[in-house]
Each structure stands twice: as C-alpha cells, then as structure tokens.
C-alpha cells in the first residue's frame, strides 16, 4: 500500500469539506474494495477520510411510503433487516447472493455501489487498461474475456459492474442521495452507473468529492413475485457470470407490471423498458418470458471467451421469471 | 512485473512519510496502544505488533477467510480493514474465544468440537474457521446443514476438511439447542 494520511470525523459536512480540500483524497467505508485495490497499487489515494462514524447507519421509513437505507448501513444489516425482508425481499436475496458473510458484515451500501470492476487486467498494473490508465488500451478486447460484457460495451472497455445488490436496486428503481460542495441531489438508479464509451475510467455520474448519504427505495417493492438468480463458477463466494433480478405484479395468471435487470453483462445493471412493457397484460408463461429475454439481449455482442453468456443470459431470464411467477421451484 | 523504481536527485526528495499514529485497540478485552502507520491492516497489527499470530494471513485480499476475527461479536476479514479504523471496537481473535474464568486450559466448545471431529488437516485455516463459526452462531441465521455450508463459504480450506468442519459446527449448534 502507498503511504497516506488518515482523517476521521463523525460529521457529514466535515467529511465533504475535508474531501474537497484534497483532490487525491478518498472516502473509506467498509474498505473491502478500496484497500484491496490499494494493495494492488490500482488505487493510491494520498489521504483517507474514514466515514464509518458518520450518522448514516440507520434504515428508516420515508414519508412517501418507501424505505431509506443509510449509506453506512452494512450489506448484512440491510439483507437481514425485517422491513427489507418483508417489503423488498428481492434486495435481500441479491445481497445474500454476493461475497461472504465476513465481507457483508464490513461492506456498506454506499460502498457497494462504488465497487470497481473485477476485470483481471484492471487489477494487473503490468497490462494496459483504459479504465485504470486512460489511453493505454484495453487488454481484455483480445485477451481472456470470459467475465466481460456482452451489452453496451465499447471498443475502449468491455468491463462489467460486479455488484449483485445494484442489480436488485436497478429493478426496484431506487434513488441515490448524494451531497457535495454544491449541495444535495438525488440520482435515479438508472442514471447512476454509466456505459464506458470512450471514458471507461469514469464508472458513474457522481461528481468528484460527492458523498453518498442514502439509498431510497420507492414504496413499490414487489414482495410477492420476485427472484434474484445468479449463475457463477462455484456455488458461493464468487462473482456472477450472469445474474437476473426479476420482479412481477400479477392478477390471476396475468402480468400487470414487470421489472427485469441483468448483472454480469454490462458496465451497469442492464434494463430494457421494451422488454418489461412487452410482458404487461400477458399471461405468465415460458413463451412470453422467452420473448422478453430476446428483447433484453437484442444487440448483444460476444467476444472470444464470453459469447456463451448471450444464450446463458436468455435462459437465466426465462428461469428467473418462471420462479418469480411461481411457475418453477426456486431450488 | 515490478513497476519502475523511482529515483530522486539529491535536492528533490519524496514527500516525508506521514507521522506514525498512536492507535488504541481493545483486543480480547485488553487495551493496547500501538505506534503504527495508518496503512497497517488490523491483521498486520495483530500479527506483527501484538504477537497474536493465531490469526492467519492467507490471501490478504478478502478471498480466503483465514484472517477472520470478531469485531463487536461480528465476523470480518482483518486483512481488509485498517487497524486505526477499529479504535473503540471490541476485537476478539482466536486467542480470546475460550472462557477466561476458572481453569485456564478450558477450550471454547467449537475448539473442542473441531478436535473431536478432526475438522482440519494442516490447521492453517482453522483459527479463521472457528472465529467464523463463532460469528455464525452469534448471527443465528443458520438453521440447516445447507445453511451452515452457505454461511461458512467465506472460509476456504485448502485441505478440504469441509465435511468435518460442518459436522463440528452442527454438533455445537445442536448442543446449544438441546
Ligand atoms: C473476495 C471478494 C468477493 C466479493 N464478492 C462479491 C459478490 O459476489 N457480489 C458483490 O456484489 N460484491 C462482492 N464483493 C464486493 C463487495 O461487495 C464490495 O467490495 C463492497 O460492497 C464495497 O463496500 P465498502 O463499504 O467496503 O467500500 P470501500 O472499499 O470502503 O469503498 C469503495 C469505494 O467507494 C467509495 N465510497 C464508499 N462509501 C462511500 C460513500 N458513502 N460516498 C462516496 N464514496 C464512497 C470509496 O471512496 C471507494 O472508492 C466482493 C469483495 C471481495 C473482496
Ligand atoms: S475491459 Fe475495461 S477494465 Fe478491463 S482491461 Fe479493458 S479497459 Fe481495462
Ligand atoms: S487473509 Fe484475509 S481473507 Fe484471506
Ligand atoms: S486444514 Fe489445511 S487449509 Fe484447512
């Protein structure tokens, strides 16, 4: 790890001011991604601002009937929160599908959104990588790209966003509350992460120095018909090859609302409003799920080692929707 | 590959190192004050500065669980947190889980069960496995054998002693519920 200075505060405004005073400073929360990347010399902040003592550690009701997750609530406390389990079980399921119990006890909800890609070349400072070092090239394009994107990539970067939690938050249409030198604002989840384009070094639309204070879940939580289905190379403690967050509302056998978000396939959780709209008013059956899957994967492009993910993703979508609609067992 | 080593002309020196901090930690109920750099991980503080070498370094990247300790009763990976961030917390390591009253040679029920079930081969992962199992029992979420397996998945055993590890934990959980 590089040398850095350390600062701790229990006040949000002090943390933001401290961060603004040093452009190469970083906040540290659970530390599970930042310290890992510092040990690999991928990140080298000169100043760390410990935000774990900020009063952003509660889960509370919002006036609009939704739920507010403080940015410093741990992933474990979120997944096991009674309100989350009752009203947003999709979110609980997605969090518990990720990392390990130890990591979930450390990782925070704000930090989870800002975790960086697991692209091997991003981690390996001996290889070119546009995300780590803009303009150096992308080693994954013609390298080993099994875990890489099949949707929304560019020829500058084909990395994926590795979070499970974010896939559920995308399906639930959460909002991210942030505060910075220019005041507070709210970012809809769909606009929070971005596609790589020709600036893959930028993962999201947070302004430099902005602090995430909370994640707001809207009142609508899809507690009845939902499924987070994650496929990976081993049964647990591994990142997703492909994952699906599926949420439905149904009357009788007819779908009245649908949300589908994909993980492991793009630089951000992947949604396609057309695919969701196509399900509304239709009976919940395999044929209609298949049609939605085709729409979601429209334009998908495979690379040497990941082309299998296109067909895999379609099958996972069909199964997850079947499980959400309770047509298929979940185990 | 090593990154290029930077050299400095004699009159241009790298910025001086930040001061060493005085860090107060509470480990196994004892307060200690260490003089360490801010980048010292909790794992390194325990092993290199406090001689508490029961906690092991496997991967140093959160991928194996050998470094598992308890912070306020919750299991975490000590390789991915800074010692300085844990000031004020109750830190428990494998050296501190056995009951302290009475007979000094007492073992924690999980330690006993690991011996009875032969839940190790080389033993390198064992302190982490046991601390993780203590955390698992504190959490109270595991109800079935499958739950134990899933909720112990943050601890890798290179020797593959998994079946006996699960048996040992299940044994202690059944004793508690009996
Ligand atoms: C071995 C391993 C396996 C994993 N497996 C999975 C998995 O299967 N699925 C999954 O989803 N995740 C997985 N993870 C990733 C884990 O979920 C993330 O590392 C974690 O969520 C990051 O949260 P943190 O609080 O530790 O962030 P930190 O490491 O503290 O911070 C990450 C980044 O966010 C910034 N930051 C943190 N909080 C804020 C805030 N409030 N405002 C502004 N900036 C902030 C920091 O400056 C830093 O740049 C895994 C991690 C490891 C090490
Ligand atoms: S895919 Fe993105 S992160 Fe990976 S090497 Fe290419 S530019 Fe870097
Ligand atoms: S040494 Fe910490 S998880 Fe491996
Ligand atoms: S006993 Fe050898 S690694 Fe587990």
Coordinates of C-alpha atoms and ligand atoms in Angstrom, one line a residue:
Chain A
X1 CA 0.0 0.0 0.0
X2 CA 1.1 3.6 -0.6
X3 CA 1.6 6.0 2.2
X4 CA -1.3 8.2 3.0
X5 CA -2.6 10.4 5.8
X6 CA -5.7 9.4 7.8
X7 CA -8.6 11.5 9.0
X8 CA -11.8 10.6 10.8
X9 CA -14.9 12.5 11.5
X10 CA -18.5 12.0 12.7
X11 CA -19.9 14.9 10.8
X12 CA -21.1 14.8 7.1
X13 CA -20.2 18.4 6.3
X14 CA -16.7 18.0 7.7
X15 CA -16.2 14.8 5.7
X16 CA -17.3 16.6 2.5
X17 CA -15.1 19.7 3.2
X18 CA -12.1 17.5 4.0
X19 CA -12.6 15.6 0.8
X20 CA -12.9 18.9 -1.3
X21 CA -9.7 20.2 0.2
X22 CA -7.6 17.4 -1.3
X23 CA -8.4 16.2 -4.9
X24 CA -6.5 12.9 -4.4
X25 CA -8.2 12.0 -1.1
X26 CA -10.8 9.2 -0.9
X27 CA -13.5 8.2 1.5
X28 CA -13.1 4.8 3.1
X29 CA -16.2 2.9 4.4
X30 CA -16.0 -0.9 4.7
X31 CA -12.7 -0.8 3.0
X32 CA -13.3 -4.2 1.2
X33 CA -12.8 -2.8 -2.3
X34 CA -10.6 0.2 -1.7
X35 CA -8.0 -1.5 0.5
X36 CA -7.9 -4.4 -1.9
X37 CA -7.2 -2.1 -4.8
X38 CA -4.6 -0.1 -2.8
X39 CA -2.7 -3.3 -2.1
X40 CA -2.7 -3.9 -5.8
X41 CA -1.5 -0.4 -6.4
X42 CA -4.5 0.3 -8.6
X43 CA -5.8 3.0 -6.2
X44 CA -3.3 5.2 -4.4
X45 CA -5.1 8.0 -2.5
X46 CA -2.9 10.4 -0.6
X47 CA -5.4 11.0 2.2
X48 CA -8.2 8.7 3.5
X49 CA -11.3 10.0 5.2
X50 CA -12.8 7.4 7.4
X51 CA -16.6 7.8 7.1
X52 CA -17.6 4.8 9.2
X53 CA -18.5 7.1 12.1
X54 CA -20.9 9.3 10.1
X55 CA -24.5 9.1 11.4
X56 CA -25.7 7.3 8.2
X57 CA -26.2 3.9 9.8
X58 CA -29.9 3.5 10.0
X59 CA -32.8 2.2 7.9
X60 CA -35.9 4.3 8.3
X61 CA -39.3 4.9 6.7
X62 CA -39.7 7.6 4.1
X63 CA -42.8 9.8 4.0
X64 CA -43.7 8.5 0.5
X65 CA -44.1 5.0 1.9
X66 CA -40.6 4.0 0.8
X67 CA -37.6 3.0 2.8
X68 CA -34.3 4.8 3.3
X69 CA -31.0 2.9 3.6
X70 CA -28.3 5.0 5.2
X71 CA -25.1 4.8 3.1
X72 CA -23.1 3.3 6.0
X73 CA -25.5 0.5 6.8
X74 CA -23.7 -2.7 6.2
X75 CA -24.8 -5.1 3.4
X76 CA -25.5 -7.7 6.1
X77 CA -27.7 -5.4 8.2
X78 CA -29.6 -4.5 5.1
X79 CA -30.2 -8.0 3.9
X80 CA -31.4 -9.2 7.4
X81 CA -33.5 -6.1 8.1
X82 CA -37.1 -7.1 8.8
X83 CA -38.5 -4.2 6.7
X84 CA -36.2 -5.2 3.8
X85 CA -37.1 -8.9 4.1
X86 CA -40.9 -8.1 4.2
X87 CA -41.1 -5.3 1.6
X88 CA -38.1 -5.8 -0.6
X89 CA -37.1 -9.5 -0.5
X90 CA -35.5 -9.2 -3.9
X91 CA -32.9 -6.9 -2.5
X92 CA -32.3 -9.1 0.5
X93 CA -31.8 -12.1 -1.8
X94 CA -29.4 -10.3 -4.1
X95 CA -27.2 -9.1 -1.3
X96 CA -27.0 -12.6 0.2
X97 CA -26.0 -14.0 -3.2
X98 CA -22.8 -11.8 -3.0
X99 CA -19.5 -12.0 -1.4
X100 CA -19.2 -13.8 2.0
X101 CA -20.7 -13.3 5.5
X102 CA -17.5 -11.6 6.7
X103 CA -17.4 -9.3 3.7
X104 CA -21.1 -8.5 4.0
X105 CA -20.5 -7.5 7.7
X106 CA -17.9 -5.0 6.5
X107 CA -19.3 -3.8 3.2
X108 CA -21.5 -0.8 3.2
X109 CA -24.5 0.1 1.0
X110 CA -22.8 3.2 -0.4
X111 CA -19.5 1.4 -1.0
X112 CA -21.3 -1.5 -2.8
X113 CA -22.5 1.0 -5.5
X114 CA -18.9 2.3 -6.0
X115 CA -17.1 -1.0 -6.1
X116 CA -15.0 -1.3 -9.2
X117 CA -14.8 -3.9 -11.9
X118 CA -13.2 -7.3 -11.4
X119 CA -11.6 -7.3 -14.9
X120 CA -8.3 -9.1 -14.4
X121 CA -6.4 -6.6 -16.4
X122 CA -7.8 -3.7 -14.4
X123 CA -6.2 -5.3 -11.4
X124 CA -2.9 -6.2 -13.2
X125 CA -0.9 -3.0 -13.3
X126 CA 1.6 -4.6 -15.7
X127 CA -1.0 -4.6 -18.5
X128 CA -2.7 -1.8 -20.5
X129 CA -6.2 -0.8 -19.3
X130 CA -8.2 2.2 -20.3
X131 CA -10.1 2.2 -17.1
X132 CA -7.1 2.3 -14.9
X133 CA -4.9 4.3 -17.2
X134 CA -6.9 6.2 -19.9
X135 CA -5.4 5.9 -23.4
X136 CA -3.3 2.8 -22.6
X137 CA -5.6 0.4 -24.4
X138 CA -7.9 -2.5 -23.4
X139 CA -6.2 -5.8 -22.7
X140 CA -9.5 -7.7 -22.5
X141 CA -10.7 -7.0 -26.0
X142 CA -8.3 -9.6 -27.4
X143 CA -7.4 -11.2 -24.1
X144 CA -9.2 -13.5 -21.8
X145 CA -12.6 -12.0 -21.6
X146 CA -14.8 -14.7 -20.0
X147 CA -16.2 -12.4 -17.3
X148 CA -16.7 -9.4 -19.6
X149 CA -19.6 -7.5 -21.1
X150 CA -21.9 -8.6 -23.9
X151 CA -24.1 -5.5 -23.9
X152 CA -23.4 -1.8 -24.0
X153 CA -19.6 -2.2 -24.2
X154 CA -17.3 0.0 -26.4
X155 CA -14.0 -0.8 -28.1
X156 CA -12.4 1.1 -25.3
X157 CA -13.6 -1.1 -22.5
X158 CA -15.7 -4.3 -22.1
X159 CA -15.7 -4.5 -18.3
X160 CA -18.8 -5.3 -16.2
X161 CA -20.1 -3.9 -13.0
X162 CA -19.7 -6.7 -10.4
X163 CA -22.4 -5.8 -7.8
X164 CA -25.3 -8.1 -7.1
X165 CA -27.0 -5.5 -4.8
X166 CA -27.1 -3.0 -7.6
X167 CA -28.9 -5.3 -10.0
X168 CA -31.8 -5.5 -7.5
X169 CA -31.7 -1.7 -6.8
X170 CA -32.0 -1.2 -10.6
X171 CA -35.0 -3.4 -10.8
X172 CA -36.6 -1.7 -7.8
X173 CA -35.8 1.8 -9.3
X174 CA -34.1 3.1 -6.2
X175 CA -32.7 6.6 -5.9
X176 CA -29.2 7.6 -4.7
X177 CA -29.0 10.6 -2.4
X178 CA -25.7 12.4 -2.5
X179 CA -24.2 15.5 -1.0
X180 CA -21.2 17.6 -2.1
X181 CA -19.7 21.1 -2.1
X182 CA -22.6 22.1 -4.4
X183 CA -25.3 20.8 -2.1
X184 CA -27.5 17.8 -2.2
X185 CA -29.1 16.0 -5.1
X186 CA -30.9 12.7 -5.9
X187 CA -29.8 10.4 -8.8
X188 CA -32.3 7.9 -10.2
X189 CA -30.6 4.5 -10.2
X190 CA -30.7 4.0 -14.0
X191 CA -28.6 7.2 -14.3
X192 CA -26.1 6.4 -11.5
X193 CA -23.8 4.0 -13.3
X194 CA -22.8 4.7 -16.9
X195 CA -21.7 2.9 -20.1
X196 CA -18.0 3.0 -20.8
X197 CA -18.0 4.9 -24.2
X198 CA -14.6 6.5 -24.7
X199 CA -14.2 7.4 -21.0
X200 CA -14.2 4.0 -19.2
X201 CA -12.2 5.5 -16.3
X202 CA -15.5 7.0 -15.2
X203 CA -17.8 4.4 -13.6
X204 CA -20.7 6.6 -12.6
X205 CA -22.3 10.1 -12.6
X206 CA -21.1 11.1 -9.1
X207 CA -19.2 14.3 -9.2
X208 CA -15.7 14.2 -7.7
X209 CA -15.9 14.6 -3.9
X210 CA -19.6 13.8 -3.6
X211 CA -20.6 11.6 -0.7
X212 CA -23.5 9.1 -1.0
X213 CA -25.7 9.6 2.1
X214 CA -28.5 7.2 1.4
X215 CA -30.3 4.9 -1.0
X216 CA -34.1 5.5 -1.2
X217 CA -36.3 2.6 -2.1
X218 CA -39.7 3.5 -3.5
X219 CA -42.9 2.2 -1.9
X220 CA -43.4 -0.4 -4.6
X221 CA -41.3 -3.4 -3.5
X222 CA -42.6 -6.4 -5.5
X223 CA -42.8 -8.5 -2.3
X224 CA -44.9 -11.2 -3.8
X225 CA -43.4 -12.2 -7.2
X226 CA -39.6 -11.8 -7.3
X227 CA -36.4 -13.8 -7.9
X228 CA -32.7 -13.0 -7.9
X229 CA -31.0 -15.7 -9.8
X230 CA -27.2 -15.7 -10.0
X231 CA -25.0 -18.1 -12.1
X232 CA -21.4 -18.4 -11.3
X233 CA -18.4 -20.8 -11.5
X234 CA -18.9 -22.1 -8.0
X235 CA -22.0 -22.3 -5.7
X236 CA -21.0 -19.5 -3.4
X237 CA -18.4 -16.7 -2.8
X238 CA -17.9 -15.9 -6.5
X239 CA -19.0 -13.1 -8.8
X240 CA -21.8 -13.5 -11.2
X241 CA -21.3 -14.7 -14.8
X242 CA -24.9 -13.7 -15.3
X243 CA -27.5 -12.7 -12.8
X244 CA -31.1 -11.6 -13.1
X245 CA -33.3 -9.6 -10.8
X246 CA -36.9 -10.3 -11.8
X247 CA -39.9 -8.7 -10.2
X248 CA -43.6 -9.0 -11.2
X249 CA -47.0 -7.9 -10.2
X250 CA -49.8 -10.3 -11.3
X251 CA -53.5 -10.6 -11.3
X252 CA -54.6 -14.2 -11.8
X253 CA -52.2 -15.5 -14.3
X254 CA -51.7 -12.1 -16.0
X255 CA -48.7 -9.9 -15.5
X256 CA -49.6 -6.3 -14.6
X257 CA -46.1 -5.0 -14.0
X258 CA -42.6 -6.3 -14.7
X259 CA -39.1 -5.3 -13.9
X260 CA -36.0 -7.2 -15.2
X261 CA -32.4 -6.2 -14.5
X262 CA -29.3 -8.1 -15.6
X263 CA -26.0 -8.3 -13.8
X264 CA -22.6 -9.5 -15.1
X265 CA -23.4 -8.5 -18.7
X266 CA -22.6 -4.8 -18.9
X267 CA -20.8 -1.8 -17.4
X268 CA -24.0 -1.2 -15.4
X269 CA -27.1 -3.2 -14.4
X270 CA -28.9 -3.7 -17.7
X271 CA -32.6 -2.9 -18.2
X272 CA -34.7 -2.6 -21.4
X273 CA -38.1 -0.9 -20.8
X274 CA -39.4 -2.5 -24.1
X275 CA -38.8 -6.0 -22.7
X276 CA -40.7 -5.1 -19.5
X277 CA -43.6 -3.4 -21.4
X278 CA -43.9 -6.5 -23.6
X279 CA -44.9 -8.6 -20.6
X280 CA -47.6 -6.4 -19.3
X281 CA -51.1 -7.7 -19.9
X282 CA -49.7 -11.1 -21.0
X283 CA -50.1 -14.4 -19.3
X284 CA -47.1 -15.5 -17.3
X285 CA -45.7 -18.3 -19.5
X286 CA -42.5 -19.5 -21.0
X287 CA -43.2 -18.2 -24.4
X288 CA -43.7 -14.7 -23.2
X289 CA -40.6 -14.9 -21.0
X290 CA -38.6 -16.0 -23.9
X291 CA -39.8 -13.1 -26.0
X292 CA -38.8 -10.7 -23.2
X293 CA -35.4 -12.4 -23.0
X294 CA -34.9 -11.9 -26.7
X295 CA -35.7 -8.2 -26.3
X296 CA -33.3 -7.8 -23.4
X297 CA -30.4 -9.4 -25.3
X298 CA -31.1 -7.5 -28.5
X299 CA -27.8 -6.2 -29.9
X300 CA -25.7 -8.4 -27.6
X301 CA -22.1 -9.0 -28.8
X302 CA -19.9 -11.8 -27.6
X303 CA -16.1 -11.9 -27.5
X304 CA -13.8 -14.9 -27.8
X305 CA -14.5 -16.3 -24.4
X306 CA -17.8 -14.9 -23.3
X307 CA -20.2 -15.5 -26.3
X308 CA -21.8 -18.3 -24.3
X309 CA -23.2 -15.6 -22.0
X310 CA -25.7 -14.5 -24.6
X311 CA -27.6 -17.8 -24.6
X312 CA -27.0 -18.3 -20.9
X313 CA -28.5 -14.9 -20.1
X314 CA -31.7 -15.7 -22.1
X315 CA -32.1 -19.0 -20.2
X316 CA -31.5 -17.4 -16.8
X317 CA -34.1 -14.7 -17.6
X318 CA -36.7 -17.3 -18.6
X319 CA -36.0 -19.3 -15.4
X320 CA -35.9 -16.3 -13.1
X321 CA -39.2 -15.0 -14.5
X322 CA -40.7 -18.5 -14.1
X323 CA -39.5 -18.6 -10.5
X324 CA -40.8 -15.1 -9.8
X325 CA -44.2 -16.1 -11.2
X326 CA -44.1 -19.2 -9.0
X327 CA -44.3 -21.5 -12.0
X328 CA -41.0 -23.1 -11.2
X329 CA -39.4 -24.2 -7.9
X330 CA -36.6 -21.9 -6.7
X331 CA -34.1 -24.5 -5.7
Chain B
X1 CA 6.4 -7.4 -13.1
X2 CA 7.9 -4.7 -10.9
X3 CA 6.9 -1.1 -11.6
X4 CA 9.9 1.1 -12.4
X5 CA 11.8 2.2 -9.3
X6 CA 11.7 6.0 -9.0
X7 CA 14.9 7.7 -8.2
X8 CA 15.3 11.3 -7.0
X9 CA 18.1 13.8 -7.5
X10 CA 19.6 14.7 -4.1
X11 CA 17.8 18.0 -3.8
X12 CA 14.3 16.7 -4.8
X13 CA 13.2 14.4 -2.1
X14 CA 9.9 12.5 -1.9
X15 CA 7.4 14.0 0.5
X16 CA 8.2 12.8 4.0
X17 CA 6.2 10.0 5.5
X18 CA 3.2 10.9 7.5
X19 CA 3.6 10.6 11.2
X20 CA 3.1 7.3 12.9
X21 CA -0.1 7.3 14.8
X22 CA -0.7 6.2 18.3
X23 CA -3.6 3.7 17.9
X24 CA -5.6 2.3 20.9
X25 CA -7.0 -1.1 20.3
X26 CA -9.1 -3.3 22.6
X27 CA -8.2 -6.9 21.8
X28 CA -9.6 -9.9 23.7
X29 CA -10.7 -7.4 26.5
X30 CA -7.2 -5.8 26.9
X31 CA -6.4 -2.2 25.9
X32 CA -3.2 -1.8 24.0
X33 CA -1.6 1.3 22.5
X34 CA 0.4 0.8 19.3
X35 CA 2.7 3.2 17.4
X36 CA 1.8 2.3 13.8
X37 CA 1.4 3.8 10.3
X38 CA -2.2 4.4 9.2
X39 CA -1.8 1.8 6.4
X40 CA -1.2 -1.1 8.9
X41 CA -4.1 -3.5 8.4
X42 CA -5.8 -5.0 11.5
X43 CA -4.3 -8.3 10.5
X44 CA -0.7 -7.0 10.4
X45 CA -1.3 -5.1 13.7
X46 CA -2.3 -8.3 15.4
X47 CA 0.4 -10.5 14.0
X48 CA 3.4 -8.1 13.7
X49 CA 2.8 -5.7 16.5
X50 CA 0.9 -7.7 19.2
X51 CA 2.3 -11.2 18.7
X52 CA -1.2 -12.5 18.2
X53 CA -0.2 -14.9 15.4
X54 CA -3.2 -17.2 15.8
X55 CA -5.0 -15.1 13.1
X56 CA -3.6 -16.2 9.8
X57 CA -2.8 -14.4 6.5
X58 CA -3.8 -16.5 3.6
X59 CA -4.6 -14.3 0.6
X60 CA -4.5 -10.7 2.1
X61 CA -7.4 -9.9 -0.3
X62 CA -10.6 -11.0 1.4
X63 CA -10.8 -14.2 -0.6
X64 CA -10.0 -16.9 1.9
X65 CA -11.2 -16.1 5.5
X66 CA -8.0 -17.2 7.3
X67 CA -7.8 -13.8 8.9
X68 CA -11.3 -13.8 10.3
X69 CA -11.7 -12.1 13.7
X70 CA -14.7 -10.7 15.5
X71 CA -15.5 -7.0 15.8
X72 CA -18.2 -6.4 18.4
X73 CA -19.2 -10.0 18.0
X74 CA -19.4 -9.8 14.2
X75 CA -17.0 -11.8 12.0
X76 CA -14.9 -9.8 9.5
X77 CA -11.8 -10.2 7.4
X78 CA -9.0 -8.4 9.3
X79 CA -6.9 -8.1 6.1
X80 CA -9.3 -5.6 4.6
X81 CA -9.6 -3.2 7.4
X82 CA -7.1 -0.7 8.8
X83 CA -6.2 -1.1 12.5
X84 CA -6.7 2.6 13.0
X85 CA -10.3 2.3 11.9
X86 CA -11.0 -0.2 14.7
X87 CA -10.3 2.1 17.6
X88 CA -13.0 1.8 20.2
X89 CA -14.2 -1.6 18.9
X90 CA -14.1 -4.9 20.9
X91 CA -11.8 -7.1 18.8
X92 CA -11.8 -10.8 19.5
X93 CA -9.2 -13.2 18.0
X94 CA -8.8 -16.9 18.2
X95 CA -6.6 -16.4 21.3
X96 CA -9.6 -14.8 23.1
X97 CA -12.6 -17.0 22.5
X98 CA -12.0 -19.6 25.2
X99 CA -13.7 -18.9 28.6
X100 CA -11.4 -17.0 30.9
X101 CA -12.9 -17.8 34.3
X102 CA -11.6 -20.8 36.3
X103 CA -9.5 -23.4 34.5
X104 CA -7.0 -21.6 32.2
X105 CA -6.8 -24.7 29.9
X106 CA -10.5 -24.6 29.0
X107 CA -11.4 -24.6 25.4
X108 CA -14.4 -23.0 23.6
X109 CA -17.0 -25.6 22.6
X110 CA -16.1 -25.1 19.0
X111 CA -12.4 -25.7 19.6
X112 CA -13.3 -28.9 21.4
X113 CA -15.7 -29.9 18.6
X114 CA -13.0 -29.2 15.9
X115 CA -10.7 -31.6 17.8
X116 CA -13.4 -34.3 18.3
X117 CA -14.4 -34.2 14.6
X118 CA -10.9 -33.9 13.3
X119 CA -12.0 -30.8 11.4
X120 CA -8.6 -29.9 10.0
X121 CA -5.5 -31.3 8.3
X122 CA -2.8 -28.7 8.2
X123 CA -4.7 -26.4 10.5
X124 CA -3.9 -23.2 8.7
X125 CA -7.5 -22.2 8.1
X126 CA -8.7 -23.4 11.5
X127 CA -8.5 -20.2 13.5
X128 CA -10.4 -18.4 10.8
X129 CA -12.9 -21.2 10.6
X130 CA -13.5 -21.2 14.3
X131 CA -13.9 -17.4 14.6
X132 CA -16.2 -17.5 11.6
X133 CA -18.3 -20.3 13.2
X134 CA -18.5 -18.2 16.4
X135 CA -19.8 -15.3 14.3
X136 CA -22.2 -17.6 12.5
X137 CA -23.7 -18.8 15.8
X138 CA -23.9 -15.2 17.1
X139 CA -25.8 -14.3 13.9
X140 CA -28.3 -17.1 14.4
X141 CA -29.3 -17.4 10.8
X142 CA -28.2 -20.9 10.1
X143 CA -30.9 -23.5 10.6
X144 CA -30.0 -26.4 8.4
X145 CA -26.8 -28.1 7.3
X146 CA -27.2 -26.4 3.9
X147 CA -27.4 -23.0 5.7
X148 CA -24.1 -23.8 7.6
X149 CA -22.4 -24.7 4.4
X150 CA -23.6 -21.5 2.7
X151 CA -22.8 -19.2 5.7
X152 CA -19.4 -20.7 6.1
X153 CA -18.5 -20.2 2.5
X154 CA -16.3 -17.2 3.4
X155 CA -13.7 -19.7 4.8
X156 CA -11.7 -21.7 2.3
X157 CA -10.0 -24.9 3.4
X158 CA -7.2 -25.9 1.0
X159 CA -7.0 -29.3 2.7
X160 CA -10.7 -29.9 2.1
X161 CA -11.7 -30.7 5.6
X162 CA -15.2 -29.2 4.9
X163 CA -17.4 -32.1 5.9
X164 CA -15.8 -32.4 9.3
X165 CA -15.9 -28.7 9.8
X166 CA -19.6 -28.6 9.1
X167 CA -20.1 -31.6 11.4
X168 CA -18.2 -29.9 14.2
X169 CA -20.3 -26.7 13.9
X170 CA -23.5 -28.6 13.7
X171 CA -22.6 -30.6 16.8
X172 CA -22.1 -27.4 18.8
X173 CA -25.3 -25.9 17.5
X174 CA -27.2 -29.0 18.5
X175 CA -25.7 -28.9 22.0
X176 CA -26.8 -25.3 22.3
X177 CA -30.3 -26.1 21.2
X178 CA -30.6 -29.2 23.3
Ligands
LIG1 C1 -13.3 -11.6 -2.2 C2 -14.5 -10.7 -2.6 C3 -15.7 -11.2 -3.1 C4 -16.7 -10.4 -3.4 N1 -17.9 -10.9 -3.9 C5 -18.9 -10.1 -4.3 C6 -20.0 -10.6 -4.9 O1 -20.2 -11.8 -5.2 N2 -21.0 -9.7 -5.2 C7 -20.9 -8.4 -4.9 O2 -21.9 -7.6 -5.2 N3 -19.8 -7.9 -4.3 C8 -18.8 -8.7 -4.0 N4 -17.7 -8.2 -3.4 C9 -17.5 -6.7 -3.3 C10 -18.1 -6.1 -2.1 O3 -19.5 -6.2 -2.1 C11 -17.6 -4.6 -2.2 O4 -16.2 -4.6 -2.0 C12 -18.3 -3.8 -1.1 O5 -19.7 -3.7 -1.3 C13 -17.7 -2.4 -1.1 O6 -18.2 -1.6 0.0 P1 -17.2 -1.0 1.1 O7 -18.1 -0.3 2.1 O8 -16.3 -2.0 1.6 O9 -16.5 0.0 0.2 P2 -15.0 0.7 0.3 O10 -14.0 -0.3 -0.1 O11 -14.8 1.3 1.6 O12 -15.1 1.8 -0.8 C14 -15.3 1.6 -2.2 C15 -15.3 2.9 -2.9 O13 -16.4 3.6 -2.6 C16 -16.1 4.9 -2.1 N5 -17.1 5.2 -1.0 C17 -17.5 4.3 -0.1 N6 -18.6 4.8 0.6 C18 -18.9 6.0 0.0 C19 -19.9 7.0 0.2 N7 -20.8 6.8 1.2 N8 -19.9 8.1 -0.5 C20 -19.0 8.3 -1.5 N9 -18.0 7.4 -1.8 C21 -17.9 6.2 -1.0 C22 -14.7 4.8 -1.6 O14 -14.0 6.0 -1.6 C23 -14.1 3.8 -2.5 O15 -13.7 4.4 -3.7 C24 -16.6 -9.0 -3.1 C25 -15.5 -8.5 -2.5 C26 -14.4 -9.3 -2.2 C27 -13.2 -8.7 -1.6
LIG2 S1 -12.2 -4.3 -20.1 FE1 -12.1 -2.2 -19.2 S2 -11.2 -2.6 -17.2 FE2 -10.8 -4.4 -18.5 S3 -8.8 -4.1 -19.5 FE3 -10.3 -3.3 -20.9 S4 -10.4 -1.1 -20.3 FE4 -9.5 -2.2 -18.6
LIG3 S1 -6.1 -13.3 4.5 FE1 -7.9 -12.1 4.8 S2 -9.4 -13.2 3.6 FE2 -7.5 -14.2 3.1
LIG4 S1 -6.9 -27.6 7.4 FE1 -5.4 -27.1 5.9 S2 -6.4 -25.4 5.0 FE2 -8.0 -26.1 6.2

